[in-house]
Coordinates of C-alpha atoms and ligand atoms in Angstrom, one line a residue:
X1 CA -52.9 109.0 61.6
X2 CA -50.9 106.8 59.1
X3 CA -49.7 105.0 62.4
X4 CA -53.0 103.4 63.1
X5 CA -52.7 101.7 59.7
X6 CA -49.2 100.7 60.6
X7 CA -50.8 98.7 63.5
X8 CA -53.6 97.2 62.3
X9 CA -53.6 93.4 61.8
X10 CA -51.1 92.7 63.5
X11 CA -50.0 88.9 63.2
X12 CA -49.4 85.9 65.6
X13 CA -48.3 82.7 65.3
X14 CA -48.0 80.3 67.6
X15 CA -46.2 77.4 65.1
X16 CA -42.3 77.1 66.2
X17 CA -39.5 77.7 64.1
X18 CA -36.9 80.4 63.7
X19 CA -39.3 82.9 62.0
X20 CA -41.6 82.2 64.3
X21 CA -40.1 82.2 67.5
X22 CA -38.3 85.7 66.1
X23 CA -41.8 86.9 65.8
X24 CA -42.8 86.0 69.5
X25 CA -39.7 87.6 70.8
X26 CA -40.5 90.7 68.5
X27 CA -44.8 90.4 69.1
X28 CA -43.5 90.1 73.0
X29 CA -41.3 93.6 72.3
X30 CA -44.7 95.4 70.6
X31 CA -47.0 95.0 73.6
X32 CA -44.2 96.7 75.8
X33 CA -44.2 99.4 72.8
X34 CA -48.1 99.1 73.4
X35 CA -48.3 99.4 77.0
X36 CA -45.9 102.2 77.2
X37 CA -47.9 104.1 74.2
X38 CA -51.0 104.1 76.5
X39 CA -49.3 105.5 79.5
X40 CA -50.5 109.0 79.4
X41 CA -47.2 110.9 80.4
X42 CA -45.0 109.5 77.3
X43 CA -46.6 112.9 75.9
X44 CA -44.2 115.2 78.1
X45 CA -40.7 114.8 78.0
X46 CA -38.5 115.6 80.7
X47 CA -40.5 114.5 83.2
X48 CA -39.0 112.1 86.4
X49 CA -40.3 109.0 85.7
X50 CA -42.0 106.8 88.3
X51 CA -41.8 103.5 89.2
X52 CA -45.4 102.8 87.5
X53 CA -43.5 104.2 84.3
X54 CA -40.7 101.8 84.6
X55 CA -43.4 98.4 85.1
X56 CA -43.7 97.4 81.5
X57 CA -40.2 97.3 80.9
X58 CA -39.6 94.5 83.9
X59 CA -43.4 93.3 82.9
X60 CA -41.2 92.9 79.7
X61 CA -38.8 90.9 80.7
X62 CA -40.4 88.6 82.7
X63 CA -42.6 87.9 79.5
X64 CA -39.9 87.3 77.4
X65 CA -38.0 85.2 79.8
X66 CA -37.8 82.4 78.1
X67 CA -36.2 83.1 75.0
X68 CA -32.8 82.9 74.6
X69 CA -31.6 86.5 74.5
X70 CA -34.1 87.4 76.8
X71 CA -32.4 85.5 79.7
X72 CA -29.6 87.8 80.4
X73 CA -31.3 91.0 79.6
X74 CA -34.2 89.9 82.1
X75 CA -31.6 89.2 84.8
X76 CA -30.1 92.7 83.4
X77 CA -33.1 94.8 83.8
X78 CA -33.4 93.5 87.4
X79 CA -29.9 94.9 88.5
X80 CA -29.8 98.2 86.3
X81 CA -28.9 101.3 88.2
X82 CA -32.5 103.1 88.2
X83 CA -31.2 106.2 85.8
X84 CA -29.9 103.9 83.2
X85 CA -33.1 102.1 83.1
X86 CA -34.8 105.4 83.0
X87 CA -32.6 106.2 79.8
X88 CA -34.5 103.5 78.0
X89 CA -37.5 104.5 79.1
X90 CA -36.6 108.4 78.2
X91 CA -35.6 107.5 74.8
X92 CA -38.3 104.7 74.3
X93 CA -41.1 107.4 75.4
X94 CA -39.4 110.1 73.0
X95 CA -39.6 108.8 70.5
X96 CA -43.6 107.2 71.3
X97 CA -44.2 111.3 72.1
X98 CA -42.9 111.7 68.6
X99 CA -45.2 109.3 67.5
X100 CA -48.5 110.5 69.3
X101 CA -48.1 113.9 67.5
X102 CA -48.5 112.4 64.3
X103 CA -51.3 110.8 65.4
X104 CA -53.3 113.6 66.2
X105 CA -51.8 116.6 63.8
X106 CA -51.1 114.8 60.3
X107 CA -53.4 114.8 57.2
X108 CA -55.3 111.6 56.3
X109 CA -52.7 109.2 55.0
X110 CA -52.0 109.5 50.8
X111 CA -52.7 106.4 48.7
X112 CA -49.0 106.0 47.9
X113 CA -48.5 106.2 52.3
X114 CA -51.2 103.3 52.3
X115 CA -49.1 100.6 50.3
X116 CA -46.1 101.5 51.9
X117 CA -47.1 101.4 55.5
X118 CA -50.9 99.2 55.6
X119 CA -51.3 95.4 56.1
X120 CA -53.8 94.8 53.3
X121 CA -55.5 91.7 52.4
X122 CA -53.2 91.5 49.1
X123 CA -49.8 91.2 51.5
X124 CA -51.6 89.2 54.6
X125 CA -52.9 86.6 52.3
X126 CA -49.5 85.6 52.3
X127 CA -46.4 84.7 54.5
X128 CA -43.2 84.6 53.1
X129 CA -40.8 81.9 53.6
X130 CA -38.3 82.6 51.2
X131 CA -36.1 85.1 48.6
X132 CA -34.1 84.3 46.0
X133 CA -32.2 87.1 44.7
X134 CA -30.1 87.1 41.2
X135 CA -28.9 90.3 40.0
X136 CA -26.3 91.6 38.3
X137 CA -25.2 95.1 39.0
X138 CA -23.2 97.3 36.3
X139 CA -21.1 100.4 37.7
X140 CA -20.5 101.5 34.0
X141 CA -24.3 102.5 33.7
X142 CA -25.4 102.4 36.8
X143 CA -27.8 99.6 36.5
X144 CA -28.9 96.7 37.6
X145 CA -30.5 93.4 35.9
X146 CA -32.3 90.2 37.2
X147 CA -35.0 88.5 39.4
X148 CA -36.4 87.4 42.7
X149 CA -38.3 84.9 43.5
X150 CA -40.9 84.7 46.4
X151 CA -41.2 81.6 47.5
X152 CA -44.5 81.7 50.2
X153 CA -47.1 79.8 52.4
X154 CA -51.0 81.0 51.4
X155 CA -52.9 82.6 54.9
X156 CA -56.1 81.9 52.9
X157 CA -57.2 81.4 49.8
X158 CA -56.9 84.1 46.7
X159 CA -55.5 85.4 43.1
X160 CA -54.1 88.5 43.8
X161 CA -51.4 89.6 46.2
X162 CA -49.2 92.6 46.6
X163 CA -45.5 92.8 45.9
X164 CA -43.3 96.3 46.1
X165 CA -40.7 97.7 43.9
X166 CA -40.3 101.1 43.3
X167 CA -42.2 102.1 39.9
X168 CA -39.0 103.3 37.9
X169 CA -37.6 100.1 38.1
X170 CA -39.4 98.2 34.5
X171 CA -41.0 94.8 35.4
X172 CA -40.4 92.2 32.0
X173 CA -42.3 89.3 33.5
X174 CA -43.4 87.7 36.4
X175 CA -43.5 83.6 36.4
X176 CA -45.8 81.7 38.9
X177 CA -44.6 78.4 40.3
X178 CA -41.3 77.9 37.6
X179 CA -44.5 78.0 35.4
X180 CA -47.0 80.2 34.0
X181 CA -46.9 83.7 33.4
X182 CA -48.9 85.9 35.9
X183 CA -50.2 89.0 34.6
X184 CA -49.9 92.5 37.0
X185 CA -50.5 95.9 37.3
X186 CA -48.3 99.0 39.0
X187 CA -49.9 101.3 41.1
X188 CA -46.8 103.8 42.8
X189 CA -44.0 101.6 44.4
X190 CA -46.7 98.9 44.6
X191 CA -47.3 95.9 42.0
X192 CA -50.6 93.7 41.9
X193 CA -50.2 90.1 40.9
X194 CA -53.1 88.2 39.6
X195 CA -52.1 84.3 40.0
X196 CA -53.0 82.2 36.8
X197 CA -54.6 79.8 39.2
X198 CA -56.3 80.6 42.5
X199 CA -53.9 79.6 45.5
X200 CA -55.9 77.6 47.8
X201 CA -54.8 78.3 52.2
X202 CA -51.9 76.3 53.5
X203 CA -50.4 75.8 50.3
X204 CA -46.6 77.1 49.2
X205 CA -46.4 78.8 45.8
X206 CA -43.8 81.1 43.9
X207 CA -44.0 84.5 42.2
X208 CA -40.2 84.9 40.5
X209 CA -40.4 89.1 39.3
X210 CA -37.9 89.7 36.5
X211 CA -36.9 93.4 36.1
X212 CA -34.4 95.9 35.4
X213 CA -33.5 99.7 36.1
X214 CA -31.5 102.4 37.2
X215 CA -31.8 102.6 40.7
X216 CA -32.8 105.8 42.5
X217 CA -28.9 107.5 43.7
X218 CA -28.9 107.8 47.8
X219 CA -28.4 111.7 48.0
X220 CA -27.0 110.9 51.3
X221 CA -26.5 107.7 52.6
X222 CA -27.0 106.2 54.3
X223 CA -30.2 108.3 55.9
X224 CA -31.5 108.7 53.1
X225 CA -32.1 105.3 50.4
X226 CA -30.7 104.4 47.1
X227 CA -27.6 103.5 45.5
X228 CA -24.0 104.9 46.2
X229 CA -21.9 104.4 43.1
X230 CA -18.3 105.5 44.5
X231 CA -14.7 104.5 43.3
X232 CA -11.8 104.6 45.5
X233 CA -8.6 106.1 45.1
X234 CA -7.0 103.7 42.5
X235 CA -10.8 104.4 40.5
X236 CA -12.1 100.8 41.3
X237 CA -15.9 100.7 41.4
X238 CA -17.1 100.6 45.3
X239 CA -20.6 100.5 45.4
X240 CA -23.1 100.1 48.2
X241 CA -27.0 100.2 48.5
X242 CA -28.9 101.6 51.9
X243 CA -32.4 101.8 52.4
X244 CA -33.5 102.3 56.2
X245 CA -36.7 104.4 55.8
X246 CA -37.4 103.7 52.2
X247 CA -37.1 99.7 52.2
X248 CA -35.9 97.6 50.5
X249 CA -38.4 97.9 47.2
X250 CA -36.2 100.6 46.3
X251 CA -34.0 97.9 44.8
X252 CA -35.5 94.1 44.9
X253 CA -39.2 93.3 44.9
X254 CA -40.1 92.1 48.0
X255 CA -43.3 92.0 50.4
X256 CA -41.9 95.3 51.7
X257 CA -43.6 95.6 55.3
X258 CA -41.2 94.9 58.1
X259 CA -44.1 92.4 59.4
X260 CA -42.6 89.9 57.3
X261 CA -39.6 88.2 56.9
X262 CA -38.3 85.4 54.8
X263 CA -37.4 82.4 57.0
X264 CA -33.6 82.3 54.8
X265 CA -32.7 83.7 51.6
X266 CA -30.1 82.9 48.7
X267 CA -28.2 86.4 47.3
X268 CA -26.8 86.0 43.7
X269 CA -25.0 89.2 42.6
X270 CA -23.0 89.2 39.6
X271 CA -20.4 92.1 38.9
X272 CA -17.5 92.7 36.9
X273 CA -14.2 91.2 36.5
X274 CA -11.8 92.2 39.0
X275 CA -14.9 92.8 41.6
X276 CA -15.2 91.6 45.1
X277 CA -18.7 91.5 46.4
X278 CA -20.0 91.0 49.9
X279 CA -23.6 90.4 51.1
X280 CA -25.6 88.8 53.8
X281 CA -24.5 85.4 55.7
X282 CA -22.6 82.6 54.3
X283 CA -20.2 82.8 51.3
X284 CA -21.5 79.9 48.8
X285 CA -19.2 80.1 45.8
X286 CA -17.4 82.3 43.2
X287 CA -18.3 81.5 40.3
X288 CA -16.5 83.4 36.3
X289 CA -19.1 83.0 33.9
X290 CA -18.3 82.9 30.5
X291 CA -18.4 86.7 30.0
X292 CA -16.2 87.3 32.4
X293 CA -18.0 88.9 35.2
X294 CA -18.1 87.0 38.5
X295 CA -21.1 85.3 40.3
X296 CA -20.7 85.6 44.0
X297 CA -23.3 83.9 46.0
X298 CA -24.0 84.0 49.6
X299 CA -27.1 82.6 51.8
X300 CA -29.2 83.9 55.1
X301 CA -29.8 80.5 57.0
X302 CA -32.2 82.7 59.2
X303 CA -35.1 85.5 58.8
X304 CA -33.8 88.5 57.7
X305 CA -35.4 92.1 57.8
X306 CA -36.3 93.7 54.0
X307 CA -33.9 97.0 54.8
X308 CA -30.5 95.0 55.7
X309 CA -30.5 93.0 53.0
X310 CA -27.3 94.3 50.7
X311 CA -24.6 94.4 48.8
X312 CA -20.9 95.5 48.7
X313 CA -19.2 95.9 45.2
X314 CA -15.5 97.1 45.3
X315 CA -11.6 96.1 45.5
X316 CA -11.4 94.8 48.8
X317 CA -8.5 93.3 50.9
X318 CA -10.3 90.2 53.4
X319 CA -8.9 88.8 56.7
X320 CA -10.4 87.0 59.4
X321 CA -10.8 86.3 63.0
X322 CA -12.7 83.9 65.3
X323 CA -14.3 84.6 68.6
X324 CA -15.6 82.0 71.2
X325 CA -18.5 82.5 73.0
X326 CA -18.8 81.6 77.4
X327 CA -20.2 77.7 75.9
X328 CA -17.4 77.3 73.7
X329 CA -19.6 78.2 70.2
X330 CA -16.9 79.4 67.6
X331 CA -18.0 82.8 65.6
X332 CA -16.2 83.3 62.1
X333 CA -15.8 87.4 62.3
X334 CA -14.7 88.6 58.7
X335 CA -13.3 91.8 57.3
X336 CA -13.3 93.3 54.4
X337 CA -11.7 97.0 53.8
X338 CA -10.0 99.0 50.9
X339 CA -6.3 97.2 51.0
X340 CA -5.0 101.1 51.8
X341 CA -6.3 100.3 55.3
X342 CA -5.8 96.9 56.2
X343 CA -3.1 97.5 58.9
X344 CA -5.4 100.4 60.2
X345 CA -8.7 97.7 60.3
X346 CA -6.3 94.9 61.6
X347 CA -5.6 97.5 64.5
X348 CA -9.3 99.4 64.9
X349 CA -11.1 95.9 64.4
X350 CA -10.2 94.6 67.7
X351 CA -12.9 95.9 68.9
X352 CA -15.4 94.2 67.5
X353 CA -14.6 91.1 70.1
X354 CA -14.7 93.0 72.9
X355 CA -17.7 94.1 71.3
X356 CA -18.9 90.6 71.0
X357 CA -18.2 89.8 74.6
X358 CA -19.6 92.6 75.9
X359 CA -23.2 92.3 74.5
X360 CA -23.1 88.3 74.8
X361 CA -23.0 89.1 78.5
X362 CA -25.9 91.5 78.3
X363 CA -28.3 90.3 75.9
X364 CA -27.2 86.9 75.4
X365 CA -25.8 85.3 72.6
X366 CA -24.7 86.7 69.3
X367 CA -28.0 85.7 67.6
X368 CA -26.7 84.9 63.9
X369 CA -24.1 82.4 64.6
X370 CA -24.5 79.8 61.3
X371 CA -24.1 82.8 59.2
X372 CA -20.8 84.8 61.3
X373 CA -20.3 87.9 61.9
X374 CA -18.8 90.7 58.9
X375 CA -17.6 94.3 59.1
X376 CA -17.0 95.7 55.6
X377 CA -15.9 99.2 54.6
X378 CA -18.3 101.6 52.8
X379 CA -18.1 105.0 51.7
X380 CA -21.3 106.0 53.9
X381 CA -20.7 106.0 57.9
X382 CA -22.7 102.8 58.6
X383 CA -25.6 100.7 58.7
X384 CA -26.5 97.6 60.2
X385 CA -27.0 95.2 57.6
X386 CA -27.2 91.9 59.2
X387 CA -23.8 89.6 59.7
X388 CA -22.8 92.4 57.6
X389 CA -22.2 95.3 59.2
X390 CA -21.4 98.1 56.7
X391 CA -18.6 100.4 58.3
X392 CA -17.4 103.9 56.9
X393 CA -15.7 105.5 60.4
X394 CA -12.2 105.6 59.3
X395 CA -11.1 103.7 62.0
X396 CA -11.4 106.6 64.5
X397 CA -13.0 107.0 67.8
X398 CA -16.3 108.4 68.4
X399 CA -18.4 109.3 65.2
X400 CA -15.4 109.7 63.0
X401 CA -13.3 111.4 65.3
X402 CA -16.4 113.4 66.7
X403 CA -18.1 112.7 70.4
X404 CA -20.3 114.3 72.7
X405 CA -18.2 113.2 75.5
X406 CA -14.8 112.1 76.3
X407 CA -15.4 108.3 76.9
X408 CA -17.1 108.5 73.6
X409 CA -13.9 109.0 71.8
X410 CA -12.4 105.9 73.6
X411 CA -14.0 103.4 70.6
X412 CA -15.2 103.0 67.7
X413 CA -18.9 104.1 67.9
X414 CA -20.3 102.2 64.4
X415 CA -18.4 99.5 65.6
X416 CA -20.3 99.4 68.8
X417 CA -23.8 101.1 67.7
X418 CA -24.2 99.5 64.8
X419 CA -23.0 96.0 66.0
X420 CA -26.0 96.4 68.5
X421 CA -28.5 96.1 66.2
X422 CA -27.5 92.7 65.4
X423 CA -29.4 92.3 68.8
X424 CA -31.6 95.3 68.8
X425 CA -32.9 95.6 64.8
X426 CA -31.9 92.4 63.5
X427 CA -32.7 89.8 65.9
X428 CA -35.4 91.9 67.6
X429 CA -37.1 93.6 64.4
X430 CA -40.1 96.1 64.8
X431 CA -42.6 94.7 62.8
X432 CA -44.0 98.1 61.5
X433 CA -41.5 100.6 60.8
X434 CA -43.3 103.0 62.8
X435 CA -41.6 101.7 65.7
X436 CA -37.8 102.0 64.6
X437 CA -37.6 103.4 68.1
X438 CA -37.1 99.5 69.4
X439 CA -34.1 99.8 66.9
X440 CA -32.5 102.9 68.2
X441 CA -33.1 103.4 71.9
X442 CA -32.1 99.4 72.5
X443 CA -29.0 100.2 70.5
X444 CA -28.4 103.4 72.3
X445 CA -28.7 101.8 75.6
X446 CA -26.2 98.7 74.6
X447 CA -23.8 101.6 74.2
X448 CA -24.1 102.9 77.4
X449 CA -23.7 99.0 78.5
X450 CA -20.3 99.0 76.8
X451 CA -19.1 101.7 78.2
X452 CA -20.0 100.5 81.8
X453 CA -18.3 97.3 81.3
X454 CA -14.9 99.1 79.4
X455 CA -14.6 102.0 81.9
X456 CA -16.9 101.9 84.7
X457 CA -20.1 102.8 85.5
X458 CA -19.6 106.9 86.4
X459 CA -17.9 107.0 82.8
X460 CA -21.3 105.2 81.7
X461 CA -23.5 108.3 83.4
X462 CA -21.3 110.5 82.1
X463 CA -21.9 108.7 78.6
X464 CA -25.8 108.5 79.1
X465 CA -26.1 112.6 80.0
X466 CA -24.1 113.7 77.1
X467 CA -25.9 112.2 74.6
X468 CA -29.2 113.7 76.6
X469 CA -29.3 116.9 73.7
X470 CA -30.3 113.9 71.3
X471 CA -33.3 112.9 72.4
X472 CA -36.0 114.8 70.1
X473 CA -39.3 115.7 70.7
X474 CA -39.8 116.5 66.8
X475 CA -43.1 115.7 64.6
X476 CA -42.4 112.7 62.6
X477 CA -41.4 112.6 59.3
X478 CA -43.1 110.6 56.5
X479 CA -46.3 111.2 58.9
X480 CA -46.0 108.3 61.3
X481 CA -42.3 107.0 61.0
X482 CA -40.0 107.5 63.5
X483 CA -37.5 109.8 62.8
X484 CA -34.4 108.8 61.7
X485 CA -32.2 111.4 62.8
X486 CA -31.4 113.5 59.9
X487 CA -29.7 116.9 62.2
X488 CA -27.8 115.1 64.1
X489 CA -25.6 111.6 62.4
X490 CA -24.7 108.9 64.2
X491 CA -28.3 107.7 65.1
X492 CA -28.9 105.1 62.1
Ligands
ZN501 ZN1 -28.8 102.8 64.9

């Protein structure tokens, strides 16, 4: 039931530019989603699928043609082996089984379900274009300090608008255009704005939230959200946020539905002395403020999803590499681990150009190349925060030394999996979190793709039908969200 709300008002645009063309490729991605939701047998599982089944999927690529990841994966789909196309298909219509149930068991959706998940008039009366985030983050008591500012472009005219942060995070003041104050109210995780002036269609305005807080502790990162505050063995502060399923207004105030993202955005964290910290796309500058601590700013030159937007705080030793694409591009790859496992990383991290070169060839390009490509240790197992991959797999095989087949411990599966997203989550985003599923059965396949490619294509079957056991056919959870795989790890 709460999924209906997910997909209501759904937006178009057909304006150019890199939000917008992400949006066609992603809009282009939901219709498939569409199409296969309607076909009748995605409620059994296990079934043969036919040829019918299999339609929207090349319908799919031939739509998407013309962008430029599409390309490959278009000439892709065409030559697939029918079972490994019917893997996508398996785990697309699993997790759209998974889907329908909630639709027709679960409870009318709670008020506090409605903010999160609904497109109201208060969040489609505006279209972010940018975030500025400036915070500083203290390990001594676990807080954190600063602002954002939402830079946007006005849908239509109005005086209120919506903006999330969770409510035990204390709002000082919100400023409207570098000006005015704007008054609000809280409701849950949600935050009304009422603009000192009305903000007339087709304009560009700012709301800049200052707050402060303890942020909520992830019990278990990263599946479930929050902060990790961790040391490592010589007791320096490594800390870490994830957020997957409860967004990012867990720790920033943002427009927090994944139908919007900004076109860039500027990340300002300041920590203490001695500190390293690592987030999203470019490194700007360093900067020792009078204090002491240490300003490190970084920038996203292109639209970023709410969830993989981060931070890593800790002691961390750095080296680099560069990759070059078939066209002759050049791709800074950076690393950054706990200086205990440098040699190891310098060893394990080879793999992320084969990696590289491996997906280039399916899905086209790396899509984030002004802004590189970054692996950086965490204490969790992985997430795939965008150009800045967080990796916690101790530079095994498999899932930390774990697999459910025997080609599976032959690399580095967070290297792999979670390097797919950059294709499959990042570049392609769902734009309603009900359909993470475009996240994880893309990325899913593109592992099956690197194993053809790295040890042949009976390995790849052999690959595919081992990881058969996870495909679920469970209710949802959170009434409407695809399941994150909480039983079984390795599936963020
Ligand atoms: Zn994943």
């Amino acid at each position: 039931m709460v999924s209906k709300f997910y997909y209501e008002a759904k937006k178009r645009s057909s304006a150019r530019g890199p939000k917008q063309l992400k949006r066609q490729r992603t809009a282009a991605l939901q219709d498939l989603a569409e199409e296969v939701a309607r076909n009748p047998s995605r409620q059994r599982l296990g079934v043969r699928l036919s040829s019918a089944a299999l339609t929207p999927v090349r319908c799919q690529a031939e739509r998407v043609k013309n962008s430029r990841h599409s390309a490959s994966l278009n000439r892709r789909l065409r030559i697939l082996e029918p079972a490994v196309l019917a893997l996508v298909c398996f785990l697309s219509l699993a997790q759209f089984a998974t889907i329908s149930v909630g639709q027709q068991t679960s409870a009318p959706p709670t008020r506090a379900e409605i903010l999160k998940g609904a497109l109201t008039p208060e969040r489609t009366c505006y279209d972010v274009t940018s975030y500025n985030l400036d915070l500083r983050i203290d390990p001594a008591t676990k807080s954190l300090k600063g602002s954002n500012k939402i830079t946007f472009k006005t849908v239509n005219d109005f005086t209120r608008m919506q903006v999330d942060l969770w409510s035990n995070l204390p709002i000082s003041k919100i400023i409207f255009d570098d000006g005015k104050d704007a008054r609000f109210t809280r409701e849950l995780n949600a935050l009304f704005v009422e603009l000192p002036e009305q903000a007339r269609k087709e304009s560009v305005h700012s709301v800049t939230v200052f707050y402060s807080g303890v942020p909520v502790v992830a019990k278990r990162a990263p599946w479930d959200g929050g902060f990790t505050w961790d040391h490592d063995d010589e007791g320096n502060p490594w800390v870490v946020v994830t957020c997957p399923e409860t967004g990012a207004s867990i720790w920033w105030p943002n427009k927090d539905h994944a139908s919007d993202e900004p076109d860039n955005m500027a990340i300002s964290i300041t920590v203490p002395p001695g500190l390293d910290e690592i987030s999203n796309g470019r490194f700007k500058s360093k900067t020792v403020l009078p204090d002491g601590w240490v300003r490190y700013e970084w920038f996203v030159s292109y639209p970023i999803n709410n969830y993989c937007v981060t931070f890593n705080i800790g002691k961390y030793a750095h080296f680099s590499d560069e990759y070059i694409s078939a066209d002759g591009e050049k791709l800074s790859m950076d690393y950054y681990v706990l200086p205990k496992n440098l040699e190891k990383a310098k060893e394990q991290f080879k793999q992320a150009k084969t990696m590289m070169a491996i997906f280039e060839k399916y899905f086209g390009k790396y899509p984030f190349y002004r802004d590189g490509y970054k692996l950086v240790e965490c204490p969790h197992t992985g997430m795939e925060h965008q150009t800045c991959v967080a990796y916690g797999n101790h530079f095994l095989g498999g899932y930390r030394g774990r697999g459910s087949s025997a080609v599976g411990l032959k690399f580095d599966f967070i290297i792999i999996h979670e390097s797919a997203h950059e294709w499959w989550g990042n570049s392609v985003t769902m734009r309603d979190i009900a359909d993470m599923w475009i996240h994880e059965s893309f990325g899913a396949y593109a592992e099956s793709l690197f194993v053809e490619d790295q040890y042949g294509h009976d390995e790849a079957i052999k690959y595919i039908n081992a990881k058969k056991g996870n495909v679920r056919n469970g209710p949802p959870n959170h009434r409407g969200i695809w399941p994150l795989s909480k039983k079984r790890p390795g599936h963020v």
